[in-house]
JSON list of C-alpha atoms in Angstrom, two decimals:
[
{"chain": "A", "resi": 366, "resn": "UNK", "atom": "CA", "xyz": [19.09, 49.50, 55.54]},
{"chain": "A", "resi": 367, "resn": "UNK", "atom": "CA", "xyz": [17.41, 46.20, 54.92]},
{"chain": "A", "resi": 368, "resn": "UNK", "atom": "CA", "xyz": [19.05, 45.00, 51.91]},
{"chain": "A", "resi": 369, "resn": "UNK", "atom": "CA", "xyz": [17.09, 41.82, 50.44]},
{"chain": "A", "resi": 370, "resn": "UNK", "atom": "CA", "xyz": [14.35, 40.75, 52.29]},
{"chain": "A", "resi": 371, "resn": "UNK", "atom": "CA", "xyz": [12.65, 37.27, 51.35]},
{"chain": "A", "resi": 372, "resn": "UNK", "atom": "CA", "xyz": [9.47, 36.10, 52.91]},
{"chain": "A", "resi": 373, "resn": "UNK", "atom": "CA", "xyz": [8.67, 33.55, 54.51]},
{"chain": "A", "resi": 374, "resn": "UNK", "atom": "CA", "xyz": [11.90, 31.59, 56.00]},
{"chain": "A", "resi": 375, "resn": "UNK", "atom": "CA", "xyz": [10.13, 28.72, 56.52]},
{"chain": "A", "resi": 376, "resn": "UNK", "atom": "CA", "xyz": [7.50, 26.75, 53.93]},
{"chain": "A", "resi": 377, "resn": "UNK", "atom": "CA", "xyz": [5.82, 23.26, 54.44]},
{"chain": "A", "resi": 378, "resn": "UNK", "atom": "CA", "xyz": [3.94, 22.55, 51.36]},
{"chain": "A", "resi": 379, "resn": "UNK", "atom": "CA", "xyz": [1.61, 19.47, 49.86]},
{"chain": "A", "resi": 380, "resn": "UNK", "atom": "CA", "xyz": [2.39, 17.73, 46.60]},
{"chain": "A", "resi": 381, "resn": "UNK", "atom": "CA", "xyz": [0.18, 20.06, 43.92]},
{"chain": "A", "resi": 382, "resn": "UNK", "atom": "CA", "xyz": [-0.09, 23.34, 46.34]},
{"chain": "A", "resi": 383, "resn": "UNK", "atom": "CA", "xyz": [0.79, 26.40, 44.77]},
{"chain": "A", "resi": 384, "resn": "UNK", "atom": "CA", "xyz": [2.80, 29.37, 46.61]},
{"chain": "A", "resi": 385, "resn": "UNK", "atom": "CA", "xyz": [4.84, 32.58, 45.98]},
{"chain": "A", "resi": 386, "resn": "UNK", "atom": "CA", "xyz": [7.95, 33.02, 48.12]},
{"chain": "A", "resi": 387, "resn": "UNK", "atom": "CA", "xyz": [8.51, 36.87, 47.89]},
{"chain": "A", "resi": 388, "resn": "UNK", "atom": "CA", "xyz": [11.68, 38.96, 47.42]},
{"chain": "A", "resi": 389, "resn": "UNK", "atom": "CA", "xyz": [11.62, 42.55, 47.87]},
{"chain": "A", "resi": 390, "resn": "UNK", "atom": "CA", "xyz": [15.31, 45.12, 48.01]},
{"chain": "A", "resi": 391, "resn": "UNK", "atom": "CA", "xyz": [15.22, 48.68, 48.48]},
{"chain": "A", "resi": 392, "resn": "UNK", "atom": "CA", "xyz": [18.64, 49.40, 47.22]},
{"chain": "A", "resi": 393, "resn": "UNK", "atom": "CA", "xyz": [17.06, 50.72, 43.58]},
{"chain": "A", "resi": 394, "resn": "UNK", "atom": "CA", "xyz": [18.95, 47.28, 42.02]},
{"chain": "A", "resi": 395, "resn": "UNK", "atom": "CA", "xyz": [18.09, 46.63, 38.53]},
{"chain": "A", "resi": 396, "resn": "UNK", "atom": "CA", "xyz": [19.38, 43.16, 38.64]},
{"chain": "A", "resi": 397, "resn": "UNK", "atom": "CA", "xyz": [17.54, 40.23, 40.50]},
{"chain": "A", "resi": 398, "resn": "UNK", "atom": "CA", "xyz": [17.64, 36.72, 40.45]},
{"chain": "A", "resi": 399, "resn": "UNK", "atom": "CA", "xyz": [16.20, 33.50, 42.20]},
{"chain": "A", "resi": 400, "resn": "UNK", "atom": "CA", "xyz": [18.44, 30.47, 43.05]},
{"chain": "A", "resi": 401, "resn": "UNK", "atom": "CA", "xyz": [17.93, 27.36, 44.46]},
{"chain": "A", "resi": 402, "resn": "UNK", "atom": "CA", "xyz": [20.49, 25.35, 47.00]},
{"chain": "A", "resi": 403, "resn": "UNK", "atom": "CA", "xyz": [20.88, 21.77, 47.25]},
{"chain": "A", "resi": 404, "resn": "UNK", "atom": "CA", "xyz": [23.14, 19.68, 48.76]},
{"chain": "A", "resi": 405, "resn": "UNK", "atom": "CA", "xyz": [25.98, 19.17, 46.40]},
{"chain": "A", "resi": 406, "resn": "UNK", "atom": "CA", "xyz": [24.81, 21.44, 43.72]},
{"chain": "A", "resi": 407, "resn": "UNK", "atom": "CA", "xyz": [26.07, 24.48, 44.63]},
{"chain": "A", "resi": 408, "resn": "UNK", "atom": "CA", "xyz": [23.61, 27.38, 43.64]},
{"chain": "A", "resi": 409, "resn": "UNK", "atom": "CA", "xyz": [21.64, 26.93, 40.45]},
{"chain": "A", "resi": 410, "resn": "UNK", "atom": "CA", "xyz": [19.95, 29.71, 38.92]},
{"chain": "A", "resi": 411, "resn": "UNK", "atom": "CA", "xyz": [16.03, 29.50, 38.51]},
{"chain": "A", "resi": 412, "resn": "UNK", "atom": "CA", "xyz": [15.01, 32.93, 36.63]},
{"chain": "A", "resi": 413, "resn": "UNK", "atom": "CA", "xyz": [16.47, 35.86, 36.63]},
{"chain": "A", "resi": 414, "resn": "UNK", "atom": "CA", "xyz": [15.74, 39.59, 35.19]},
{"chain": "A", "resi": 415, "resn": "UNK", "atom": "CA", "xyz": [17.30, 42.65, 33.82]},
{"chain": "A", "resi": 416, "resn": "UNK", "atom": "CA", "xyz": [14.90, 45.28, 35.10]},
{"chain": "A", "resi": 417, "resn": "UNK", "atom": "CA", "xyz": [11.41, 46.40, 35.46]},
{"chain": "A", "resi": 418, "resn": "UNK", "atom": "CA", "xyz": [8.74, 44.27, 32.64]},
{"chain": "A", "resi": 419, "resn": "UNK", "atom": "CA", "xyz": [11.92, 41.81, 31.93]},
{"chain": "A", "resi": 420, "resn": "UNK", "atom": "CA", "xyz": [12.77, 38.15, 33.34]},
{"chain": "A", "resi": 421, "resn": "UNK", "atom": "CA", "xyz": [14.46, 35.46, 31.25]},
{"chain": "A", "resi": 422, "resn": "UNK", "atom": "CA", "xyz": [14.67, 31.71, 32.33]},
{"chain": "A", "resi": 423, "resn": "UNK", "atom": "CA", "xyz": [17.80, 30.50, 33.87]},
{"chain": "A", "resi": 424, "resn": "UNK", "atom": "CA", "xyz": [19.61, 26.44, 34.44]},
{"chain": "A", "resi": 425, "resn": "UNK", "atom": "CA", "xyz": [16.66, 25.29, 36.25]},
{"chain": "A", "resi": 426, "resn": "UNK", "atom": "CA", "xyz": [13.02, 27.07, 35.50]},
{"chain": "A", "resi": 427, "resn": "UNK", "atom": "CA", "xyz": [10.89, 24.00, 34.64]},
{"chain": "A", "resi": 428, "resn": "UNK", "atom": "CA", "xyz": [8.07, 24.65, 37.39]},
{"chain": "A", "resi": 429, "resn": "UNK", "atom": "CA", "xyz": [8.50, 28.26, 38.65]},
{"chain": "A", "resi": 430, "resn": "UNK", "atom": "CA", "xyz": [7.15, 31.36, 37.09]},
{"chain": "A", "resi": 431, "resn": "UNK", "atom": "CA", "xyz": [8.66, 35.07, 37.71]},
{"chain": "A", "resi": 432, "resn": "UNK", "atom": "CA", "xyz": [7.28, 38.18, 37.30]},
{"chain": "A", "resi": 433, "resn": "UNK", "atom": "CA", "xyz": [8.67, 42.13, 37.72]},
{"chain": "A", "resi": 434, "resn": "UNK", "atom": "CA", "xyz": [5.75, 44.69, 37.70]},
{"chain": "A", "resi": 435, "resn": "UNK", "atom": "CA", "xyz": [8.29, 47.40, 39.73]},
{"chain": "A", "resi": 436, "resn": "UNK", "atom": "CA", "xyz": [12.10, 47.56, 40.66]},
{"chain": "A", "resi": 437, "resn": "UNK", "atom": "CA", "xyz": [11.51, 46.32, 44.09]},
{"chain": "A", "resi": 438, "resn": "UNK", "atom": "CA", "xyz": [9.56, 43.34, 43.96]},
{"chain": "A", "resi": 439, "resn": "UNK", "atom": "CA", "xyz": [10.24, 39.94, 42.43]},
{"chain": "A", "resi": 440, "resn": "UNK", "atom": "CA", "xyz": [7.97, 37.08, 43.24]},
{"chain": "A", "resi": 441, "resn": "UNK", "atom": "CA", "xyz": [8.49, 33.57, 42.67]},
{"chain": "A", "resi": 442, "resn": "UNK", "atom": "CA", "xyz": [5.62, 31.56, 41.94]},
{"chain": "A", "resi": 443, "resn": "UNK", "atom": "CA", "xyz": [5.41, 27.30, 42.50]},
{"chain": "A", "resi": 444, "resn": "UNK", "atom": "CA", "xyz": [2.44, 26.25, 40.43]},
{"chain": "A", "resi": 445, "resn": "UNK", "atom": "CA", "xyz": [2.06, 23.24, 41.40]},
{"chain": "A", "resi": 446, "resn": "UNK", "atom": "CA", "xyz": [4.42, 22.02, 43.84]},
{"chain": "A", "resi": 447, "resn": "UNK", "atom": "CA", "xyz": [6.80, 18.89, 43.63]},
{"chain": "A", "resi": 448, "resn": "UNK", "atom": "CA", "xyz": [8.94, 17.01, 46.01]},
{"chain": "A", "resi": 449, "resn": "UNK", "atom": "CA", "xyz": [11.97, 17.80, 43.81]},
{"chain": "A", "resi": 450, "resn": "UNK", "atom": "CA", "xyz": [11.22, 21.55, 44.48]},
{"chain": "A", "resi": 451, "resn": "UNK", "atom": "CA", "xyz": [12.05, 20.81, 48.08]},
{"chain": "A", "resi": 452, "resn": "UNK", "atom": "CA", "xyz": [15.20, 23.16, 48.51]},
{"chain": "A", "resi": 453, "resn": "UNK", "atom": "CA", "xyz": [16.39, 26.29, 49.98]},
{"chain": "A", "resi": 454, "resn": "UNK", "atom": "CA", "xyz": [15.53, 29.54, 48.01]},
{"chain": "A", "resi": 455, "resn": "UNK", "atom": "CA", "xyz": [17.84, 32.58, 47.54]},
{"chain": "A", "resi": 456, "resn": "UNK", "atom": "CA", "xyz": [16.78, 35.95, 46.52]},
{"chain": "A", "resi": 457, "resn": "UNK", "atom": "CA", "xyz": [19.82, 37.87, 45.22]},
{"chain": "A", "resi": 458, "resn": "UNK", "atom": "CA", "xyz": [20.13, 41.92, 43.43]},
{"chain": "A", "resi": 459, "resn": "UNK", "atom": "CA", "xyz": [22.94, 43.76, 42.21]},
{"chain": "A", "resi": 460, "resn": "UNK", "atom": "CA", "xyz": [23.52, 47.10, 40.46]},
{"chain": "A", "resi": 461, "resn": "UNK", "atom": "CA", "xyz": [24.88, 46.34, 37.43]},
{"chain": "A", "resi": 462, "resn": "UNK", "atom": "CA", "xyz": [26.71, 42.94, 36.35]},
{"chain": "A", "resi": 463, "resn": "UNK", "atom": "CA", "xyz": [30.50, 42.55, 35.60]},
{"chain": "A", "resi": 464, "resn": "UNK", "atom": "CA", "xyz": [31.92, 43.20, 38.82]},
{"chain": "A", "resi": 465, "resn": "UNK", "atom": "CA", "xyz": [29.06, 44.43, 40.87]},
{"chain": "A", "resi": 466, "resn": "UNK", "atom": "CA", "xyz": [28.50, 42.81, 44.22]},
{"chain": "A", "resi": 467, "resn": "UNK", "atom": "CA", "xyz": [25.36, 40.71, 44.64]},
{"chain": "A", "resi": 468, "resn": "UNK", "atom": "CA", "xyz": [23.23, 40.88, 47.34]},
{"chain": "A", "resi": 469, "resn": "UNK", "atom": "CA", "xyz": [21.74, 37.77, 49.00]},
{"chain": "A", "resi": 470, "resn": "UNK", "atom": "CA", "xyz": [18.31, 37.47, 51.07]},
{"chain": "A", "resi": 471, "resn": "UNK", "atom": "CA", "xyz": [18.07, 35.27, 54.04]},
{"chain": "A", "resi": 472, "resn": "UNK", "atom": "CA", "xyz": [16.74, 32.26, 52.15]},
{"chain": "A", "resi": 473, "resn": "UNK", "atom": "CA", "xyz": [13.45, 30.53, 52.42]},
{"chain": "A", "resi": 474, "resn": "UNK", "atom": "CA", "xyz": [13.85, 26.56, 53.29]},
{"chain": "A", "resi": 475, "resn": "UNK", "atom": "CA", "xyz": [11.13, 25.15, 51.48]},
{"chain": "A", "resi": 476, "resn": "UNK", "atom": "CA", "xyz": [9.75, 21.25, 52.35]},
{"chain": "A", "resi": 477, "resn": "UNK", "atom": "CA", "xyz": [7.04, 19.78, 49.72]},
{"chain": "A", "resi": 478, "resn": "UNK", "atom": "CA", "xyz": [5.62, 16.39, 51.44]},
{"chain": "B", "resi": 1089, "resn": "UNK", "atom": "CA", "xyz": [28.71, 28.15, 28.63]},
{"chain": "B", "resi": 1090, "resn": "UNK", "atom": "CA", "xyz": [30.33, 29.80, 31.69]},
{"chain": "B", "resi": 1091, "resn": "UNK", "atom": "CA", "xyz": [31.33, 26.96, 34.59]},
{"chain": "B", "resi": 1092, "resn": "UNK", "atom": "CA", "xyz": [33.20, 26.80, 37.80]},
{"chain": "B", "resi": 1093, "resn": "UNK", "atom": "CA", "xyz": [34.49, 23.73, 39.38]},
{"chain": "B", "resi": 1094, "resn": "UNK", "atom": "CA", "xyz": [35.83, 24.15, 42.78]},
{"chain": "B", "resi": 1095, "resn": "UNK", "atom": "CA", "xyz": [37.59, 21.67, 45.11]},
{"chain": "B", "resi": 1096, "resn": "UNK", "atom": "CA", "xyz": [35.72, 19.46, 46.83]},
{"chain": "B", "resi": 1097, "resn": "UNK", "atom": "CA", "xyz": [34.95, 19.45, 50.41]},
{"chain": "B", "resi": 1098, "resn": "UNK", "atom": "CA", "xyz": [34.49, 18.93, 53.30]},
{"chain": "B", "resi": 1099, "resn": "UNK", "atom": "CA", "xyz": [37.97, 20.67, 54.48]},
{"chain": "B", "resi": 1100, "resn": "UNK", "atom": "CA", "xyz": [39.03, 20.36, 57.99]},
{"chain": "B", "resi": 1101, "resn": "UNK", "atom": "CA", "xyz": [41.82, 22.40, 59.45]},
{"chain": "B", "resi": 1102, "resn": "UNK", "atom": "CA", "xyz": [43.42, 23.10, 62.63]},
{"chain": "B", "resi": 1103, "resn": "UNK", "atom": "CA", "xyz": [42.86, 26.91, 64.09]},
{"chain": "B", "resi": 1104, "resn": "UNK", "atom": "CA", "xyz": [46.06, 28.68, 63.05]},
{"chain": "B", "resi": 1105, "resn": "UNK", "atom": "CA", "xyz": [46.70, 26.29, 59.35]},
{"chain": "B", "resi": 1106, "resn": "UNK", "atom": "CA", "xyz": [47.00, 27.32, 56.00]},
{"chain": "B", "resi": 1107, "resn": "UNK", "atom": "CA", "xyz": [44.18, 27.42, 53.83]},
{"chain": "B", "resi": 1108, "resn": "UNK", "atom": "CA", "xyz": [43.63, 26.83, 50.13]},
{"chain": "B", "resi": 1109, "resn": "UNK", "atom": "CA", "xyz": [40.71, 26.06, 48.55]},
{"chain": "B", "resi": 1110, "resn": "UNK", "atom": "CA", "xyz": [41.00, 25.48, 44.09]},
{"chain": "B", "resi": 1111, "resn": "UNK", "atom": "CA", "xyz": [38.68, 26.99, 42.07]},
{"chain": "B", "resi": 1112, "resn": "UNK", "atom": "CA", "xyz": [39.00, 27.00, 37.85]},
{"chain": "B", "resi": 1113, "resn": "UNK", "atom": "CA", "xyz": [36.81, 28.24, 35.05]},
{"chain": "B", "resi": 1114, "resn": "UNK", "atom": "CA", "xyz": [35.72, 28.05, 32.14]},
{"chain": "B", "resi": 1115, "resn": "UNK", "atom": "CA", "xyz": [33.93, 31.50, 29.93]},
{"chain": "B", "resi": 1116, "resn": "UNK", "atom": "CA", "xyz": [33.80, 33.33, 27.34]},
{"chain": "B", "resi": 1117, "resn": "UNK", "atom": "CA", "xyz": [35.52, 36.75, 27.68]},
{"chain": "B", "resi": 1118, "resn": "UNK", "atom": "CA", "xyz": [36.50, 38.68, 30.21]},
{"chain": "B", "resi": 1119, "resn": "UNK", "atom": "CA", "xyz": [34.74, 37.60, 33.43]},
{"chain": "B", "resi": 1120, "resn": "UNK", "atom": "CA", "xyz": [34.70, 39.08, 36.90]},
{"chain": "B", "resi": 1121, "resn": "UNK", "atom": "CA", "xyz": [35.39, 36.63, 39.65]},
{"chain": "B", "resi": 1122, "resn": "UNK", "atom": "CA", "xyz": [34.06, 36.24, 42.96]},
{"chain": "B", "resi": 1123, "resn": "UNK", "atom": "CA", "xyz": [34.17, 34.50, 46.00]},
{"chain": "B", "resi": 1124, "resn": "UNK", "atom": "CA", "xyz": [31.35, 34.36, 48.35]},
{"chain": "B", "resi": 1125, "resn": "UNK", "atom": "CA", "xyz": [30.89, 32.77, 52.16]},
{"chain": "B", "resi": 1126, "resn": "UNK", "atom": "CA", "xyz": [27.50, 31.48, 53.41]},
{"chain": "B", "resi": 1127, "resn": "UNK", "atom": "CA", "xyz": [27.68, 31.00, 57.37]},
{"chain": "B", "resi": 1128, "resn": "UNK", "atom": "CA", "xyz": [25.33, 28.76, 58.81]},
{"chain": "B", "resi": 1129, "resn": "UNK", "atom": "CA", "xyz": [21.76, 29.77, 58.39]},
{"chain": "B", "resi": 1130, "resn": "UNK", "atom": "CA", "xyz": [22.32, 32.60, 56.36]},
{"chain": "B", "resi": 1131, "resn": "UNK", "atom": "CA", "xyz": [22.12, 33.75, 52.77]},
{"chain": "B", "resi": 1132, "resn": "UNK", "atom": "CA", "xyz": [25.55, 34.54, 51.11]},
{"chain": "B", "resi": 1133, "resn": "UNK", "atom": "CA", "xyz": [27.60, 37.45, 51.12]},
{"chain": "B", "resi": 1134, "resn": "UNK", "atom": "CA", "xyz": [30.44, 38.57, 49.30]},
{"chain": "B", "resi": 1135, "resn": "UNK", "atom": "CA", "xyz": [34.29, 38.06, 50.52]},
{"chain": "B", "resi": 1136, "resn": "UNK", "atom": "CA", "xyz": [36.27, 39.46, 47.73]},
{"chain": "B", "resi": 1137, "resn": "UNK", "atom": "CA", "xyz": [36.33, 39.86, 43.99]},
{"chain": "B", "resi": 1138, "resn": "UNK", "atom": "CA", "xyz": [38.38, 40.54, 41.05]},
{"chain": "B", "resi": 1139, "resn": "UNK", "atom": "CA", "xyz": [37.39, 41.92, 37.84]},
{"chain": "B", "resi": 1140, "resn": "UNK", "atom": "CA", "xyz": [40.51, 41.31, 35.63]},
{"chain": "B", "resi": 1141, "resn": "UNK", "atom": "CA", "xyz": [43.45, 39.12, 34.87]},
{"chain": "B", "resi": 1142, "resn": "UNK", "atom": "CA", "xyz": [46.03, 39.59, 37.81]},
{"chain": "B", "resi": 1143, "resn": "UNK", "atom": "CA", "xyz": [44.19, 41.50, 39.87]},
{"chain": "B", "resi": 1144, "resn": "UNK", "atom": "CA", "xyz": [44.34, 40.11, 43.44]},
{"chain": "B", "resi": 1145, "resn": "UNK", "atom": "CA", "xyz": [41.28, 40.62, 45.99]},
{"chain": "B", "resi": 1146, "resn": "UNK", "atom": "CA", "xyz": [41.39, 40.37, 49.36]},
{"chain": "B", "resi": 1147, "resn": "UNK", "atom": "CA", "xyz": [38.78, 40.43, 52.23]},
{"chain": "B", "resi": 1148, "resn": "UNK", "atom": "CA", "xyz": [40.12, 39.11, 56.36]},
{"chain": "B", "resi": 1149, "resn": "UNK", "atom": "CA", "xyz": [43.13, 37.68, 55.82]},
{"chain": "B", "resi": 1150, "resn": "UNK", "atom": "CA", "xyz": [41.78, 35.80, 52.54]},
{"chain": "B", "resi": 1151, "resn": "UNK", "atom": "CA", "xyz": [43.27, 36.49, 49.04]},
{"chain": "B", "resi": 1152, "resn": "UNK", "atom": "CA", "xyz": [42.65, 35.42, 45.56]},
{"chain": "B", "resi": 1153, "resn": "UNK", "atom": "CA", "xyz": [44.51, 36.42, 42.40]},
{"chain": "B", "resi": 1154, "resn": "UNK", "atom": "CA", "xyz": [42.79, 36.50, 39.06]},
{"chain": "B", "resi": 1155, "resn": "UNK", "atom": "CA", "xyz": [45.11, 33.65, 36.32]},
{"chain": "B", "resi": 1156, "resn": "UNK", "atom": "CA", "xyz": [43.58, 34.39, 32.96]},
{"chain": "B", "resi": 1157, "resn": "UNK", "atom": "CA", "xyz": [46.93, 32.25, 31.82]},
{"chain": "B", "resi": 1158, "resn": "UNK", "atom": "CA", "xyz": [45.35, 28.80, 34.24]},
{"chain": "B", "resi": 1159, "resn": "UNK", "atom": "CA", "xyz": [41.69, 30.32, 34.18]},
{"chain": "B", "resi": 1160, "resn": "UNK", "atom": "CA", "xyz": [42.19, 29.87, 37.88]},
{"chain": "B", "resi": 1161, "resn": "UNK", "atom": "CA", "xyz": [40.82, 31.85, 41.56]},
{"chain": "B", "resi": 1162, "resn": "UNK", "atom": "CA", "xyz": [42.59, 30.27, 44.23]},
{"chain": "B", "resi": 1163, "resn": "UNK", "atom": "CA", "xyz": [41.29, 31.33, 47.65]},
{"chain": "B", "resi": 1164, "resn": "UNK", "atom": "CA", "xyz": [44.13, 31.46, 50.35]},
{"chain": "B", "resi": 1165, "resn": "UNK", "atom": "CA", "xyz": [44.64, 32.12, 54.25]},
{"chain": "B", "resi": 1166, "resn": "UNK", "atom": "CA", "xyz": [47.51, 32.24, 56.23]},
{"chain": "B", "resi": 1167, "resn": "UNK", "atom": "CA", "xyz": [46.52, 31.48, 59.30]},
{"chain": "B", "resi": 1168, "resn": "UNK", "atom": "CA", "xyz": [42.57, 30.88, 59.92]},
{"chain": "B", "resi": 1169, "resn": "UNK", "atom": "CA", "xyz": [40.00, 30.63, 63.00]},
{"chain": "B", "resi": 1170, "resn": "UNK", "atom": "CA", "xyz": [36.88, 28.60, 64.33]},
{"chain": "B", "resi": 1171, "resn": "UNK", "atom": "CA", "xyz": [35.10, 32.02, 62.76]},
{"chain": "B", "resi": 1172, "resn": "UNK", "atom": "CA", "xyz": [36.26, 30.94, 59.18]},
{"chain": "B", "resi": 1173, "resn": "UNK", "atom": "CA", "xyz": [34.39, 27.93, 59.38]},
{"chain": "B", "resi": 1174, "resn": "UNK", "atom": "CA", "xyz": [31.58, 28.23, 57.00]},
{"chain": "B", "resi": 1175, "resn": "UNK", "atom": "CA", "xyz": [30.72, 26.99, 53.16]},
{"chain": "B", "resi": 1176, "resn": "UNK", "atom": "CA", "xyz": [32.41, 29.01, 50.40]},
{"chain": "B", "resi": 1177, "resn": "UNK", "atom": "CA", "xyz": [31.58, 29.83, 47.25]},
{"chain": "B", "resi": 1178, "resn": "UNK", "atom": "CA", "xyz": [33.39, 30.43, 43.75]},
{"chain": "B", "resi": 1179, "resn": "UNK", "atom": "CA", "xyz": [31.52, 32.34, 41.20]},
{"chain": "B", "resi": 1180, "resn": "UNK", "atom": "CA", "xyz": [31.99, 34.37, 38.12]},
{"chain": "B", "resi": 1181, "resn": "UNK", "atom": "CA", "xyz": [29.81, 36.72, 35.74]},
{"chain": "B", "resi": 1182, "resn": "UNK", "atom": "CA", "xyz": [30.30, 38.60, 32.08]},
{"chain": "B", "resi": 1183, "resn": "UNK", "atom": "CA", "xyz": [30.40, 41.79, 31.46]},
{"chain": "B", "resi": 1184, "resn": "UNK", "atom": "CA", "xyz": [27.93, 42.15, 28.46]},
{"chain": "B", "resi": 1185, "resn": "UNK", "atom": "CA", "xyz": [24.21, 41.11, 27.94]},
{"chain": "B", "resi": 1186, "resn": "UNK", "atom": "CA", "xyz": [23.68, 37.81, 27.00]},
{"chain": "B", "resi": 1187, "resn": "UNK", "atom": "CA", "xyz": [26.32, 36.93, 29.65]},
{"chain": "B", "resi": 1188, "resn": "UNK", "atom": "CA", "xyz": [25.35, 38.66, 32.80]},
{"chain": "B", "resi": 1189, "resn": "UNK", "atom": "CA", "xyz": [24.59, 35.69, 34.90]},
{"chain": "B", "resi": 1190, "resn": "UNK", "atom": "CA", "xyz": [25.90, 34.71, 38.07]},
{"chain": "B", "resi": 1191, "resn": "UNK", "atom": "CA", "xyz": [27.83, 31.55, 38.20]},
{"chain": "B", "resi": 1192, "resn": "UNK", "atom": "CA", "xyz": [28.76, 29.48, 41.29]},
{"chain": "B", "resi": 1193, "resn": "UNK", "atom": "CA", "xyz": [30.74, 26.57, 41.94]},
{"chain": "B", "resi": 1194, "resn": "UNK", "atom": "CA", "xyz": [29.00, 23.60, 44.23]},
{"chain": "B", "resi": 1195, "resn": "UNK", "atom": "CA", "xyz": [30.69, 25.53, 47.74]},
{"chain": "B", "resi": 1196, "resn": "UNK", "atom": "CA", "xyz": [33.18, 23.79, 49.95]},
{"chain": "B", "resi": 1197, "resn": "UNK", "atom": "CA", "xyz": [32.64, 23.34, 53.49]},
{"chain": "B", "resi": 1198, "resn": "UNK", "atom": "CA", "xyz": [35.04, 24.25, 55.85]},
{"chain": "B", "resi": 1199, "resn": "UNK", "atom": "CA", "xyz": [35.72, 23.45, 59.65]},
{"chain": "B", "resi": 1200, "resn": "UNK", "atom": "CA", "xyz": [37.88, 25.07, 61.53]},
{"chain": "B", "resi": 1201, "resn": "UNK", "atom": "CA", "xyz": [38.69, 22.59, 65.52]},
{"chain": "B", "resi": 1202, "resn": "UNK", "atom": "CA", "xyz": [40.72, 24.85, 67.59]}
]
C-alpha cells in the first residue's frame, strides 16, 4: 500500500526557475493539502482542496499554484522560484475532515540558490 | 481563526522520565484534536487523536485528554525511550466546511540520552 507518494525528495533550484513537486495517494482520499516546514514555524498550509475540480488558497499561497484534474493527483507548481520558497514540502490526504487521520508523504527538501 | 500554541522546545529528558509537552487552542466549535510525530527524515504520522471534550487518546505509552473547559491537549508519558526522541506536533481541525483545515502548532523537539 503506498500511501502518499511525493516526488522528487530532493530539489536544487535557480532564483526564477519554475518546477512542480508532485503528490500522488491511492487511498481514494478526497482531501489533500500542501504544507510547507520551516524551522520554527511549525507546518503552514500552502493550498489545499476538497475534491476533484476544487482547491482553495491556504496561510501561505503567494507564489504556488495547485491544480486537481483527478482524485489522485495534486501537483504543486513554483512559478517562478524564490529563495524564501526554500523549505521542506509535505503532501498530506485524508478521508473526510473532523477526526479523520491525515496522511503525510515523505517530503520534498527544496533549496532555491 | 483556529490556532495552536504548543510549548516550546527543545526538551531533553533522561530514558525512563516523565514527559509532558503543553499544547492550547484556540477555534471555533467543536474541533478534533491531534497529535502527530515526525522522526527524523520523514513526513509525519499520526500518534493519537481525540474528537470531543474529555475524550482521552492514547497511542505507545502517550496520552492526551481533550479540556474543552482550558481549551487544552496535553501530551503525556510515563516513562519514555531514546525511540521517543523525535519532533511532535499539536494540531486540530473543524468539523464543517469552511473549517476543515488542518492546524499545527510550531512542533517541539524532543531528545531522549539514555
Amino acid at each position: 500500500n503506498a500511501g502518499v507518494t511525493q516526488t522528487p525528495k530532493f530539489q536544487v533550484l535557480k532564483t526564477g526557475q519554475s518546477m512542480t513537486l508532485q503528490c500522488a495517494q491511492d487511498m481514494n482520499h478526497e482531501y489533500m493539502s500542501w504544507y510547507r516546514q520551516d524551522p520554527g514555524m511549525g507546518l503552514r498550509l500552502i493550498h489545499y482542496s476538497v475534491g476533484a475540480g476544487i482547491t482553495d488558497q491556504g496561510e501561505v499561497p503567494n507564489g504556488y499554484n495547485v491544480s486537481r484534474s483527478t482524485t489522485e493527483d495534486f501537483p504543486l507548481r513554483l512559478l517562478s522560484a524564490a529563495p524564501s520558497q526554500t523549505s521542506v514540502y509535505f503532501c498530506a490526504s485524508s478521508y473526510g475532515i473532523g477526526g479523520y487521520e491525515a496522511f503525510f508523504g515523505q517530503g520534498t527538501r527544496l533549496t532555491v540558490v | 481563526g483556529n490556532s495552536v500554541t504548543q510549548m516550546e522546545g527543545p526538551v531533553t529528558l533522561s530514558e525512563e522520565a516523565f514527559l509532558t509537552i503543553n499544547c492550547t487552542y484556540t477555534a471555533t466549535g467543536y474541533p478534533s484534536l491531534f497529535w502527530y510525530v515526525q522522526y527524523p527524515g520523514e513526513g509525519l504520522q499520526l500518534l493519537l487523536k481525540a474528537t470531543k471534550a474529555d475524550d482521552k487518546g492514547s497511542n505507545k505509552g502517550f496520552e492526551a485528554t481533550y479540556r474543552k473547559e482550558t481549551t487544552s491537549f496535553h501530551l503525556e508519558k510515563g516513562s519514555v525511550q531514546v525511540s521517543d526522541s523525535a519532533v511532535y506536533f499539536c494540531a486540530l481541525r473543524g468539523s464543517n466546511f469552511g473549517n476543515e483545515k488542518l492546524t499545527f502548532g510550531t512542533g517541539t523537539r524532543l531528545t531522549i540520552i539514555p
